[in-house]
Amino acid sequence: MKKKLCLLTVASALSLGSSVQAQGLLSIGRHDEFETRVPFSWAIGLGGGWDSNVNQNSDNEHESGFVSGKIEASYNTGDRRTAYKVGASYSPRYYFDAPDGTDDFQHSANINFSIQHRVNPRLTLNDNLYFAYEFEPNFEIGAAGARRSDPYLYGSNSFSASYAWTRRFSTVTGYTFSGIAYQDDERAESQDYYQHLLHQEFRYAFTKTTTGALTYRYAIAEYDDGFGDYTSHYLLAGLDHSFSRKTYASFRVGAEFRDRDNGGNETNPYFEGSFSHSVAKHTQLRWFGRVGFDDSDVSGSQERYSFRTGLSAQQQFTSQLSGNIGVNYVHDEFDFSNGSYENDIVALAVGLDYQFYRNLIFNVGYSFTTCSSDNSFSEYDRHTVTAGVTAR
């Protein structure tokens, strides 16, 4: 397993110098937002809470209290020609009464890096890297399963070159590498995969705020056991529209033509869209949605067709009080050689931050996740309550 993790690490690092649309949720929307008013930020937090269903079991729920911490930092800077940002975070958690088969001590970490370089007035290069070690499902990535099963390593790096041929017509050419590697060897054998994706987009600016796009993508995915290997062609059309400098929407719609190595071809609709809105530092709103094939996270599944959508909002109520809320919905359809079943997952999280002394902030949060399924083993409900203090 260590060899697989090292391979994913090296591959992501090698592609760093070389962002375009990955099929993961990280690719949806724009990636050219570089905030330089506060170039460096950091935070250290300590807290605790209660988890109603640590093992995410359908009929044998196990609750436990826990203590947790976090360390995070980010830096962004640049000018009109070159801008970049880098961030990292680490979050450990210790359960006082973890059930059998679940580690008492769990931790997650991630790093991200983005750079934009204008070579000349016509040519712009972009790169976006995200690398994470997780023990919980991350619905914003859209790569792991609906329930906690095993720690995993996820990496995605996307490079693109944009060239303006005329004032209205431009092209974007790129390559993305992404993959997931599970820590457990048995799970890794059937669910570890790597994906290469080539991307070519033709863009035409109808106005200063609206641009049309025709997109072709070619994807190759390889699983450790070879069962889920496939190639896909995407033919898409869409629009990017700026309602204002801080409000932006984008969508692509079309079809995916998938050819599975284990037999069978299929064509299905594909859609992705995003919307972002901000007002100074007081209000931030983001939405994303995607409909299409997903890489399967269930052993023996021939394919997985999903609808994913998520909405997050942050609001600064006063100079001391702020809040945030996020909700994700996922509908999965799994096909097997001897049948099929469907999952519906809803994940809700809310939080409040209160600055009670200079750079000290009191945090409280609540999250709820529920999964309903044709497969009773996959069903579960989970509540989590947290409270803590953060210094920044």
PDB file of N, CA and C in Angstrom, residues 21-23 174-178 194-200 217-221:
ATOM      1  N   GLN A  21     -10.201  21.253 -16.527  1.00  0.00           N
ATOM      2  CA  GLN A  21     -11.330  20.607 -15.888  1.00  0.00           C
ATOM      3  C   GLN A  21     -11.026  19.164 -15.553  1.00  0.00           C
ATOM      4  N   ALA A  22     -10.948  18.839 -14.278  1.00  0.00           N
ATOM      5  CA  ALA A  22     -10.957  17.443 -13.859  1.00  0.00           C
ATOM      6  C   ALA A  22     -12.406  17.009 -13.769  1.00  0.00           C
ATOM      7  N   GLN A  23     -12.634  15.709 -13.640  1.00  0.00           N
ATOM      8  CA  GLN A  23     -14.010  15.274 -13.510  1.00  0.00           C
ATOM      9  C   GLN A  23     -14.485  15.355 -12.072  1.00  0.00           C
ATOM     10  N   GLY A 174      -5.630  21.608 -21.964  1.00  0.00           N
ATOM     11  CA  GLY A 174      -5.112  21.211 -20.666  1.00  0.00           C
ATOM     12  C   GLY A 174      -5.068  19.722 -20.418  1.00  0.00           C
ATOM     13  N   TYR A 175      -4.463  19.396 -19.281  1.00  0.00           N
ATOM     14  CA  TYR A 175      -4.317  18.006 -18.836  1.00  0.00           C
ATOM     15  C   TYR A 175      -4.528  17.956 -17.332  1.00  0.00           C
ATOM     16  N   THR A 176      -5.241  16.925 -16.875  1.00  0.00           N
ATOM     17  CA  THR A 176      -5.492  16.730 -15.449  1.00  0.00           C
ATOM     18  C   THR A 176      -5.134  15.310 -15.045  1.00  0.00           C
ATOM     19  N   PHE A 177      -4.435  15.200 -13.925  1.00  0.00           N
ATOM     20  CA  PHE A 177      -4.197  13.891 -13.312  1.00  0.00           C
ATOM     21  C   PHE A 177      -4.894  13.873 -11.957  1.00  0.00           C
ATOM     22  N   SER A 178      -5.628  12.796 -11.665  1.00  0.00           N
ATOM     23  CA  SER A 178      -6.271  12.656 -10.362  1.00  0.00           C
ATOM     24  C   SER A 178      -6.314  11.186  -9.987  1.00  0.00           C
ATOM     25  N   TYR A 194      -6.599   5.725 -10.906  1.00  0.00           N
ATOM     26  CA  TYR A 194      -5.955   6.932 -11.396  1.00  0.00           C
ATOM     27  C   TYR A 194      -6.637   7.331 -12.694  1.00  0.00           C
ATOM     28  N   GLN A 195      -6.758   8.637 -12.903  1.00  0.00           N
ATOM     29  CA  GLN A 195      -7.411   9.112 -14.117  1.00  0.00           C
ATOM     30  C   GLN A 195      -6.569  10.174 -14.802  1.00  0.00           C
ATOM     31  N   HIS A 196      -6.435  10.033 -16.107  1.00  0.00           N
ATOM     32  CA  HIS A 196      -5.812  11.050 -16.955  1.00  0.00           C
ATOM     33  C   HIS A 196      -6.912  11.667 -17.814  1.00  0.00           C
ATOM     34  N   LEU A 197      -6.919  12.982 -17.890  1.00  0.00           N
ATOM     35  CA  LEU A 197      -7.964  13.653 -18.656  1.00  0.00           C
ATOM     36  C   LEU A 197      -7.363  14.760 -19.515  1.00  0.00           C
ATOM     37  N   LEU A 198      -7.603  14.681 -20.808  1.00  0.00           N
ATOM     38  CA  LEU A 198      -7.179  15.711 -21.750  1.00  0.00           C
ATOM     39  C   LEU A 198      -8.389  16.570 -22.110  1.00  0.00           C
ATOM     40  N   HIS A 199      -8.140  17.853 -22.316  1.00  0.00           N
ATOM     41  CA  HIS A 199      -9.248  18.804 -22.437  1.00  0.00           C
ATOM     42  C   HIS A 199      -8.935  19.837 -23.507  1.00  0.00           C
ATOM     43  N   GLN A 200      -9.901  20.076 -24.380  1.00  0.00           N
ATOM     44  CA  GLN A 200      -9.778  21.135 -25.375  1.00  0.00           C
ATOM     45  C   GLN A 200     -11.083  21.916 -25.421  1.00  0.00           C
ATOM     46  N   ARG A 217     -13.518  16.472 -24.076  1.00  0.00           N
ATOM     47  CA  ARG A 217     -12.664  15.863 -23.062  1.00  0.00           C
ATOM     48  C   ARG A 217     -12.465  14.383 -23.373  1.00  0.00           C
ATOM     49  N   TYR A 218     -11.279  13.911 -23.067  1.00  0.00           N
ATOM     50  CA  TYR A 218     -10.967  12.495 -23.232  1.00  0.00           C
ATOM     51  C   TYR A 218     -10.350  11.999 -21.936  1.00  0.00           C
ATOM     52  N   ALA A 219     -10.976  10.981 -21.325  1.00  0.00           N
ATOM     53  CA  ALA A 219     -10.534  10.481 -20.022  1.00  0.00           C
ATOM     54  C   ALA A 219     -10.155   9.012 -20.111  1.00  0.00           C
ATOM     55  N   ILE A 220      -9.090   8.658 -19.387  1.00  0.00           N
ATOM     56  CA  ILE A 220      -8.656   7.269 -19.232  1.00  0.00           C
ATOM     57  C   ILE A 220      -8.547   6.989 -17.745  1.00  0.00           C
ATOM     58  N   ALA A 221      -9.247   5.961 -17.259  1.00  0.00           N
ATOM     59  CA  ALA A 221      -9.196   5.586 -15.844  1.00  0.00           C
ATOM     60  C   ALA A 221      -8.698   4.158 -15.714  1.00  0.00           C
TER      61      ALA A 221
END
